[in-house]
PDB file of C-alpha atoms and ligand atoms in Angstrom:
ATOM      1  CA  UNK A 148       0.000   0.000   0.000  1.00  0.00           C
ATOM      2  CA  UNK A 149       1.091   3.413  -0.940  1.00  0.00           C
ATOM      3  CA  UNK A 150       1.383   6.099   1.780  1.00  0.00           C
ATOM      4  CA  UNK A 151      -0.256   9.368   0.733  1.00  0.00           C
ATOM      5  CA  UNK A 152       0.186  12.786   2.609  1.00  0.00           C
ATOM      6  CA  UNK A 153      -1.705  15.471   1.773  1.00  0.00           C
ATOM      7  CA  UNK A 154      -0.635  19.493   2.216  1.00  0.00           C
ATOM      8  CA  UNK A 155      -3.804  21.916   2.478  1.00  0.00           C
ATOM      9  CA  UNK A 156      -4.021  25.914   3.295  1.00  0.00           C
ATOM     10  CA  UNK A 157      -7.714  26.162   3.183  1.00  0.00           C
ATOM     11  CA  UNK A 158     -10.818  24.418   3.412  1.00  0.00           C
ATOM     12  CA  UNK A 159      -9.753  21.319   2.376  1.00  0.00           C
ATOM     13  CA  UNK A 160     -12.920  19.598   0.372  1.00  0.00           C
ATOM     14  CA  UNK A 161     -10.062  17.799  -2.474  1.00  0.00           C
ATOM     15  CA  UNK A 162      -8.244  16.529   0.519  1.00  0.00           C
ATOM     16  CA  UNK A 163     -11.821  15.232   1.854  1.00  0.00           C
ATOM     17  CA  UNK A 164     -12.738  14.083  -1.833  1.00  0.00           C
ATOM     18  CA  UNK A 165      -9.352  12.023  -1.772  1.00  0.00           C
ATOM     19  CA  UNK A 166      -9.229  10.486   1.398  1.00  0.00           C
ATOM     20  CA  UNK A 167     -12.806   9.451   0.695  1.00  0.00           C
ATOM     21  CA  UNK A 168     -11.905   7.512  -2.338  1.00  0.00           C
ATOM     22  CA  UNK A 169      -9.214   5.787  -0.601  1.00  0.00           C
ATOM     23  CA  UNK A 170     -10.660   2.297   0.966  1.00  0.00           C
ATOM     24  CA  UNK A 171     -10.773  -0.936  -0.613  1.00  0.00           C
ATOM     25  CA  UNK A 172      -9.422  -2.354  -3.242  1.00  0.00           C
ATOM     26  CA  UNK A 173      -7.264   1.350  -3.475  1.00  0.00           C
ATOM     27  CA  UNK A 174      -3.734   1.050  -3.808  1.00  0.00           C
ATOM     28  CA  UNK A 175      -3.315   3.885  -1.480  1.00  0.00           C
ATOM     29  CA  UNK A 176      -4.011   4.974   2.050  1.00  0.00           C
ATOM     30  CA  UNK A 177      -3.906   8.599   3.414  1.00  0.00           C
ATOM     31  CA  UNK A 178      -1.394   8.583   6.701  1.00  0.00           C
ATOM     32  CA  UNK A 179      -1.093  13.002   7.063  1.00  0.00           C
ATOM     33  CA  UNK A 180      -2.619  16.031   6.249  1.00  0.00           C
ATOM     34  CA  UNK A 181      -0.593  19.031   6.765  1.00  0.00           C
ATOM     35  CA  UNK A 182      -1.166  23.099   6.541  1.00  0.00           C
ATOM     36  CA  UNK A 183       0.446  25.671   6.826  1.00  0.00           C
ATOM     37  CA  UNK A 184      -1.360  27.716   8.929  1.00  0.00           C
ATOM     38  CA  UNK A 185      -2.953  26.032  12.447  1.00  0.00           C
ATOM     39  CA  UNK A 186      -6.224  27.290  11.367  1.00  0.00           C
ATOM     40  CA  UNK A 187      -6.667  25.557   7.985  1.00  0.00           C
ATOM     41  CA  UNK A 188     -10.587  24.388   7.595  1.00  0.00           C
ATOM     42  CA  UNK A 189      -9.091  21.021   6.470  1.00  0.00           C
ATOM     43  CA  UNK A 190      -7.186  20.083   9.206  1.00  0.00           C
ATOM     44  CA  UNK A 191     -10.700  19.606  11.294  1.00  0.00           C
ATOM     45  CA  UNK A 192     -11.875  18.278   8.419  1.00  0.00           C
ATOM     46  CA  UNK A 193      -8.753  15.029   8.122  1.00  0.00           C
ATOM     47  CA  UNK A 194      -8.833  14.932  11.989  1.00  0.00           C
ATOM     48  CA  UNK A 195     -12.895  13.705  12.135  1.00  0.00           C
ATOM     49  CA  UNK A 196     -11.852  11.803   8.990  1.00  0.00           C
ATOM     50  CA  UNK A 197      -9.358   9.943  11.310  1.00  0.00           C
ATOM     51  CA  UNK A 198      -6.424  10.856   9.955  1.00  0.00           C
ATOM     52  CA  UNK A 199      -3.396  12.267  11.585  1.00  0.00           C
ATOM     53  CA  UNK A 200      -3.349  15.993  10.994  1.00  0.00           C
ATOM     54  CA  UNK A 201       0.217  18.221  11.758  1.00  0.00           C
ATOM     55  CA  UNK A 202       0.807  21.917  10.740  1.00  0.00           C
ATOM     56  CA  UNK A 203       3.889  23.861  10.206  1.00  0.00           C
ATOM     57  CA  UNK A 204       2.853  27.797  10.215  1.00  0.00           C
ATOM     58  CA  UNK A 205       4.683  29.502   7.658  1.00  0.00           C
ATOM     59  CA  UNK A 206       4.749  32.929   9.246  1.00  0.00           C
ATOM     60  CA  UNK A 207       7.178  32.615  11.626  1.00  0.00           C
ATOM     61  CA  UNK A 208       9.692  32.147   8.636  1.00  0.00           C
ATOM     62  CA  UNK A 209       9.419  35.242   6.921  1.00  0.00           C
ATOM     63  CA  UNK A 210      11.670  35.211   4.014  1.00  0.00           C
ATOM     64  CA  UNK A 211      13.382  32.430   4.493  1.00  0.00           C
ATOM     65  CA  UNK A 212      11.641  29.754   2.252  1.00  0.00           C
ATOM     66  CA  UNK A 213      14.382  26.945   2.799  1.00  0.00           C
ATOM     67  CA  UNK A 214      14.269  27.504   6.569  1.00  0.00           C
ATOM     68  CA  UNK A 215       9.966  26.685   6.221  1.00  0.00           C
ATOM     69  CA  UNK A 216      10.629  23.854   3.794  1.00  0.00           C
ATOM     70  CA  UNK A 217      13.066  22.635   5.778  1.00  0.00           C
ATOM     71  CA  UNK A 218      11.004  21.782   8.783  1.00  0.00           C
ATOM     72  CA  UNK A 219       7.886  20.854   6.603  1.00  0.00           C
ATOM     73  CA  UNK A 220      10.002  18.444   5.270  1.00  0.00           C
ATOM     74  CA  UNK A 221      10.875  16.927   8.667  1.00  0.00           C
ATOM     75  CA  UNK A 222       7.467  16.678   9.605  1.00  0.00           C
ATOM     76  CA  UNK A 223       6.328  15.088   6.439  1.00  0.00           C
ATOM     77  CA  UNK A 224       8.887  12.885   6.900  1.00  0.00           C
ATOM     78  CA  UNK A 225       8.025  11.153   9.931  1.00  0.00           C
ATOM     79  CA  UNK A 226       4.845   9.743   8.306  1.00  0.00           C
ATOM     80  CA  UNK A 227       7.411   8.336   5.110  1.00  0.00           C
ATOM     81  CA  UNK A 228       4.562   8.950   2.939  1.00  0.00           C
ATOM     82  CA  UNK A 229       5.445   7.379  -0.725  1.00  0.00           C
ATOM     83  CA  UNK A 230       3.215  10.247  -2.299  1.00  0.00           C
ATOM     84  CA  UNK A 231       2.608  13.853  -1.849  1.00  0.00           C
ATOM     85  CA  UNK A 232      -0.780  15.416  -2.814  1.00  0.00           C
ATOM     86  CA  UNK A 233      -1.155  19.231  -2.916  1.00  0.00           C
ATOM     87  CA  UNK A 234      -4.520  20.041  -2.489  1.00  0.00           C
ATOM     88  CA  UNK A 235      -4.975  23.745  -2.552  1.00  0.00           C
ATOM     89  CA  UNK A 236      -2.075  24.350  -0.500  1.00  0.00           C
ATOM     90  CA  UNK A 237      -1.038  27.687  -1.555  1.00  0.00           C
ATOM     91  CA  UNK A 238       2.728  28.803  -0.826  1.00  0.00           C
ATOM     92  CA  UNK A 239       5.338  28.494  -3.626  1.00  0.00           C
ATOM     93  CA  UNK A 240       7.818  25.836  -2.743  1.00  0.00           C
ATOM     94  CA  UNK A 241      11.321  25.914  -3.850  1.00  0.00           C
ATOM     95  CA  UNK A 242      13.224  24.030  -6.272  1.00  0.00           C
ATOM     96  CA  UNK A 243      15.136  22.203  -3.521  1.00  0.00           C
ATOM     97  CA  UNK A 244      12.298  20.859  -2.015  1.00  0.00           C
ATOM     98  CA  UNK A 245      10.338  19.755  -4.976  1.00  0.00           C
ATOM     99  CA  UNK A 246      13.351  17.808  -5.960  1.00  0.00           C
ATOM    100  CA  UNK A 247      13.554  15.679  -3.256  1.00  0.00           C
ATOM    101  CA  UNK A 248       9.328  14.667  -3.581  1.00  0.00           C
ATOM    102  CA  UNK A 249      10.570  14.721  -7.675  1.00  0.00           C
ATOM    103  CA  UNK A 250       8.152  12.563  -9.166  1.00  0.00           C
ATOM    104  CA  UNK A 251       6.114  11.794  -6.074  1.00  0.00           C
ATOM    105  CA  UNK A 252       4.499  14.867  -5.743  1.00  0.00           C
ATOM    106  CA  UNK A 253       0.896  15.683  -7.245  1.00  0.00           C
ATOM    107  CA  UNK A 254      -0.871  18.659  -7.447  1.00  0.00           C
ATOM    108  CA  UNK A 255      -4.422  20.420  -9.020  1.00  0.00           C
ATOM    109  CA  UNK A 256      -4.777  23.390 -10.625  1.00  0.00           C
ATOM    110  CA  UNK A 257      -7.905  25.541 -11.410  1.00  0.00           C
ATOM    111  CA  UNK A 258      -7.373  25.935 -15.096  1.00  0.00           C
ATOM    112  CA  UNK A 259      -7.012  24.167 -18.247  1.00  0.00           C
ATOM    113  CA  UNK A 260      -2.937  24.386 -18.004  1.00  0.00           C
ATOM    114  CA  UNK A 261      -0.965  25.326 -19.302  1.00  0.00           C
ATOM    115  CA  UNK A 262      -3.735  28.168 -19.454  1.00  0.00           C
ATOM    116  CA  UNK A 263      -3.970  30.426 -16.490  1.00  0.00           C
ATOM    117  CA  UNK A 264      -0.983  29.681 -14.246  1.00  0.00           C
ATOM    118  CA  UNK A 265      -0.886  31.201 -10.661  1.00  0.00           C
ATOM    119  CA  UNK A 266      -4.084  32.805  -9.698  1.00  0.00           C
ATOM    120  CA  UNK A 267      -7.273  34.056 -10.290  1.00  0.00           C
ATOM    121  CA  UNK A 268      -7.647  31.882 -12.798  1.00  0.00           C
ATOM    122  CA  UNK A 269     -11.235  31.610 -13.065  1.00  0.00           C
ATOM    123  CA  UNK A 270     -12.141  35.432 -13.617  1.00  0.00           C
ATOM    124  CA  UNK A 271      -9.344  35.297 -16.285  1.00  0.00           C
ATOM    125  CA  UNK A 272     -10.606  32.831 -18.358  1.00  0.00           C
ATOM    126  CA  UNK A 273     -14.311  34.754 -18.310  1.00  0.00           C
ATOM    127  CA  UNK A 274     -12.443  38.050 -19.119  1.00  0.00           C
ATOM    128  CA  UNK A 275     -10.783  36.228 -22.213  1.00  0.00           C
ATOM    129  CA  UNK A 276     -14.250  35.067 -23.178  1.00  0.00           C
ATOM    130  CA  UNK A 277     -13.251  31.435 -23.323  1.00  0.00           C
ATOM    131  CA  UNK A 278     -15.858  28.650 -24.133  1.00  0.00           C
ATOM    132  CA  UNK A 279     -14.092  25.806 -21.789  1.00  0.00           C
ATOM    133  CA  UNK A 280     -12.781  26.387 -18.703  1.00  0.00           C
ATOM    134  CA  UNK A 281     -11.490  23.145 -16.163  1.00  0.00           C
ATOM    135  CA  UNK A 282      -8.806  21.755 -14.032  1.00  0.00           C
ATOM    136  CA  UNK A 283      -5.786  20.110 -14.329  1.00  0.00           C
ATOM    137  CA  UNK A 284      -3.827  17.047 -11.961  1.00  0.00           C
ATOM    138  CA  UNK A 285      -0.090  17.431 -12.806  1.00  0.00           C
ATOM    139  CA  UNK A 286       3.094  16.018 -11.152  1.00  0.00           C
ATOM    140  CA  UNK A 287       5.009  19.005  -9.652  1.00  0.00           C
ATOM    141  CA  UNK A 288       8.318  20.334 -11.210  1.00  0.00           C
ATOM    142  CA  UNK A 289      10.259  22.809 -10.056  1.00  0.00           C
ATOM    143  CA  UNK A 290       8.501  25.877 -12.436  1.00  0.00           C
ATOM    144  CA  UNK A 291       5.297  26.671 -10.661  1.00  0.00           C
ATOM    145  CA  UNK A 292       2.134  25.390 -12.335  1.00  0.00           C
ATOM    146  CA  UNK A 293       3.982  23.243 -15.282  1.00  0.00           C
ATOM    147  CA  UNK A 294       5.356  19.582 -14.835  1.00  0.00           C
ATOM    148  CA  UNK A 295       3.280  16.308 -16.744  1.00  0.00           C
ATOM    149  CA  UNK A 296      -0.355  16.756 -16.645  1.00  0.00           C
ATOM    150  CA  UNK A 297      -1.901  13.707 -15.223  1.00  0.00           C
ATOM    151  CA  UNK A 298      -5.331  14.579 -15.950  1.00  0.00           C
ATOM    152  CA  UNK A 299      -7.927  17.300 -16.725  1.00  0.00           C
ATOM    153  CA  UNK A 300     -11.189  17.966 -17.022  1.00  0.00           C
ATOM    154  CA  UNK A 301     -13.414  20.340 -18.730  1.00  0.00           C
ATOM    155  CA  UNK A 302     -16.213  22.175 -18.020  1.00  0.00           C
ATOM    156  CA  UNK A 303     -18.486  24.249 -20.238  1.00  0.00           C
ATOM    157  CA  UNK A 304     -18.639  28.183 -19.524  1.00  0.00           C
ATOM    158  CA  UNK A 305     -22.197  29.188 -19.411  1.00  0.00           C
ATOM    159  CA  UNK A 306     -23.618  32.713 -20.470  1.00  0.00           C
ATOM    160  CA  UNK A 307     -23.879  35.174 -17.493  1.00  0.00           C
ATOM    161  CA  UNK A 308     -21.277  33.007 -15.650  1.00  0.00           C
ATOM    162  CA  UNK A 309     -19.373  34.826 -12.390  1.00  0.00           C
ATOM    163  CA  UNK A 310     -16.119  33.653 -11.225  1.00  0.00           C
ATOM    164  CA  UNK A 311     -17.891  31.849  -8.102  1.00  0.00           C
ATOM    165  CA  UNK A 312     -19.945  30.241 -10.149  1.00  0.00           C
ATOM    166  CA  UNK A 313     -18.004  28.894 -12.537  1.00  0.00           C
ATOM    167  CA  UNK A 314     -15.384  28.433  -9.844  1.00  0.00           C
ATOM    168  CA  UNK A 315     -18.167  26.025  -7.993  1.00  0.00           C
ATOM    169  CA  UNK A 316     -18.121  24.239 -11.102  1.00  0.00           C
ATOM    170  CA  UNK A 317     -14.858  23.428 -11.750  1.00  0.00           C
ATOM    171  CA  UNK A 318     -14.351  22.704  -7.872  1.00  0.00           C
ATOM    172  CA  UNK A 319     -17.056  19.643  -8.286  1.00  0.00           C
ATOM    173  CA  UNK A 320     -15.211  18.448 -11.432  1.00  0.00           C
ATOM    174  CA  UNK A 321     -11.693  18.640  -9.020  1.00  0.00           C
ATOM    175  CA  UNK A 322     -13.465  16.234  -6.911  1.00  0.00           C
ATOM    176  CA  UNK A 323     -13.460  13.889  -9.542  1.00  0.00           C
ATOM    177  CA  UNK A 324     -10.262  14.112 -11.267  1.00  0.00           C
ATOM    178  CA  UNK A 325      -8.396  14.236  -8.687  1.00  0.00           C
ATOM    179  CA  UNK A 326      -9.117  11.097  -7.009  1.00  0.00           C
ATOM    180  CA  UNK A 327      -9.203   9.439 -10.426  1.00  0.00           C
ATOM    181  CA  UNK A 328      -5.732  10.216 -10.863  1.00  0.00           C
ATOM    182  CA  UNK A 329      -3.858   9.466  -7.845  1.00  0.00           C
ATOM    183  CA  UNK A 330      -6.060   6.019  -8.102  1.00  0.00           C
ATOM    184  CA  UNK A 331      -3.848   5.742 -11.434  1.00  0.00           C
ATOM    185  CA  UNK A 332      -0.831   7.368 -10.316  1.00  0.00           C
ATOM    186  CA  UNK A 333      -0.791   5.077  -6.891  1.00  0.00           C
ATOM    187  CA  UNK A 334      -1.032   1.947  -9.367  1.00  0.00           C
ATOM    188  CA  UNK A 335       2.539   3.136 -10.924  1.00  0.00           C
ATOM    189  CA  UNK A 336       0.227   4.623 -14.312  1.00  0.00           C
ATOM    190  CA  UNK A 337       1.032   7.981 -15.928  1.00  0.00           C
ATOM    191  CA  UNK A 338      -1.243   8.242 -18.745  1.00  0.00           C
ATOM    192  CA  UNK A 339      -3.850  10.988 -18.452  1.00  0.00           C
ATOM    193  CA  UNK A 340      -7.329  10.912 -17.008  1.00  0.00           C
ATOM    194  CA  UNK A 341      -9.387  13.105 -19.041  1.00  0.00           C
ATOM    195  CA  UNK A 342     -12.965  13.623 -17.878  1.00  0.00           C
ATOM    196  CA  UNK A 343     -15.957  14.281 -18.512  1.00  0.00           C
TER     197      UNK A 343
HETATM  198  C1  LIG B 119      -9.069  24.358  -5.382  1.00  0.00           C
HETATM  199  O1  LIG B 119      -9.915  24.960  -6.337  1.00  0.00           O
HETATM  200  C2  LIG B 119      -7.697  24.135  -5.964  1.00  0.00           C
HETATM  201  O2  LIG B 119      -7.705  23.770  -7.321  1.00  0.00           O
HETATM  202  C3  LIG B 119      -7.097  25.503  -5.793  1.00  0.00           C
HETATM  203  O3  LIG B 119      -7.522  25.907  -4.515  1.00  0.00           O
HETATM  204  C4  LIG B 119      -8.795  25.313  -4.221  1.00  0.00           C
HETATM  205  C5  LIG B 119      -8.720  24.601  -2.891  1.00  0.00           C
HETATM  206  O4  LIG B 119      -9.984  24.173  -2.468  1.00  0.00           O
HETATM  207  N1  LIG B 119      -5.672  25.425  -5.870  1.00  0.00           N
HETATM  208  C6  LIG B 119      -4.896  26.432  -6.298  1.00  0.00           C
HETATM  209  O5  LIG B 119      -5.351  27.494  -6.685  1.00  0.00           O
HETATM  210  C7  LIG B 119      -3.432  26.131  -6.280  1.00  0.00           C
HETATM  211  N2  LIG B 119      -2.666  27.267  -6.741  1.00  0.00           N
HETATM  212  P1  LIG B 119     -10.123  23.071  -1.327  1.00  0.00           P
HETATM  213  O6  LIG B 119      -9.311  23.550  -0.141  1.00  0.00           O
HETATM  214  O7  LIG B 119     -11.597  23.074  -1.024  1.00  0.00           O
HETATM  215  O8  LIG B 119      -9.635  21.768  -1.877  1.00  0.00           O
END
């Protein structure tokens, strides 16, 4: 069985959506969620799930990165997870430490990549009038946003459509895709999910 940790900054519902899917016959189990903050939604969230929940708070490392990553790492560590899920977790990590999770380490993306990097991205793709907007699974490299996509799905911008709407959208679809993929990814498979 593949150990899966999961790193969260807000509420937390793809960390719920992938911890759900993993029972049975699922070649993965989820052994740590971590935030960055104490007050993450998702922490309460893994912790009534059962799973063991940890937090390193970035704030006290102001501008030093390394020294953050550093003890995130040592955390993460202790629960020797095989496989690292980001799951809207939302600080930039460094080079150094994505190459030691190098090609181990998942994350999703609000946009159709490599549309819309960074953020915002669903009031971008209204303003640029696009018909499709979606999400994407990729593995993480050290550029941010970029690195193989695993999977993505697409969903259908509708006339009149808000960010928080559409956002809502897309969020449902990352509930699926996600979980699709790491069930892939866990099995040692690389080719891309593509939903609907
Ligand atoms: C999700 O929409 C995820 O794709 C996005 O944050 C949200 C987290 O929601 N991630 C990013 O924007 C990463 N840069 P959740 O906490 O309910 O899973």
């Amino acid at each position: 069985t593949r150990r899966v940790a999961i790193l969260l900054s807000g509420g937390g519902s793809n960390m719920v959506a992938l911890a759900r899917s993993m029972t049975g016959d699922h070649p993965a189990r989820p052994v740590l969620v971590m935030a960055n903050s104490a007050d993450a939604g998702g922490l309460e969230k893994a912790a009534a799930m059962g799973i063991e929940t940890g937090f390193v708070d970035h704030r006290p490392f102001a501008g030093d990165r390394g020294a953050f990553e550093e003890a995130l790492h040592e955390r993460l560590s202790q629960a020797a997870p095989d496989i690292l899920c980001l799951a809207g977790f939302m600080r930039v990590l460094t080079e150094g430490f994505v190459a030691r999770w190098q090609g181990r380490m998942l994350n999703i993306h609000p946009s159709l990549l490599p549309k819309y990097r960074g953020l915002h991205t669903h009031a971008r793709a209204l303003e640029a009038g696009d018909a499709e907007h979606g999400c994407t699974v990729h593995e993480v490299t050290p550029a941010l946003d970029d690195g193989p996509i695993l999977g993505q799905a697409r969903v259908p911008v509708q006339p009149g459509d808000t960010p928080e709407g559409l956002a809502a959208r897309v969020l449902e679809m990352e509930h699926r895709l996600y979980p699709a993929v790491l069930r892939r990814f866990a099995a040692g498979r690389r080719e891309p999910v593509l939903l609907p």
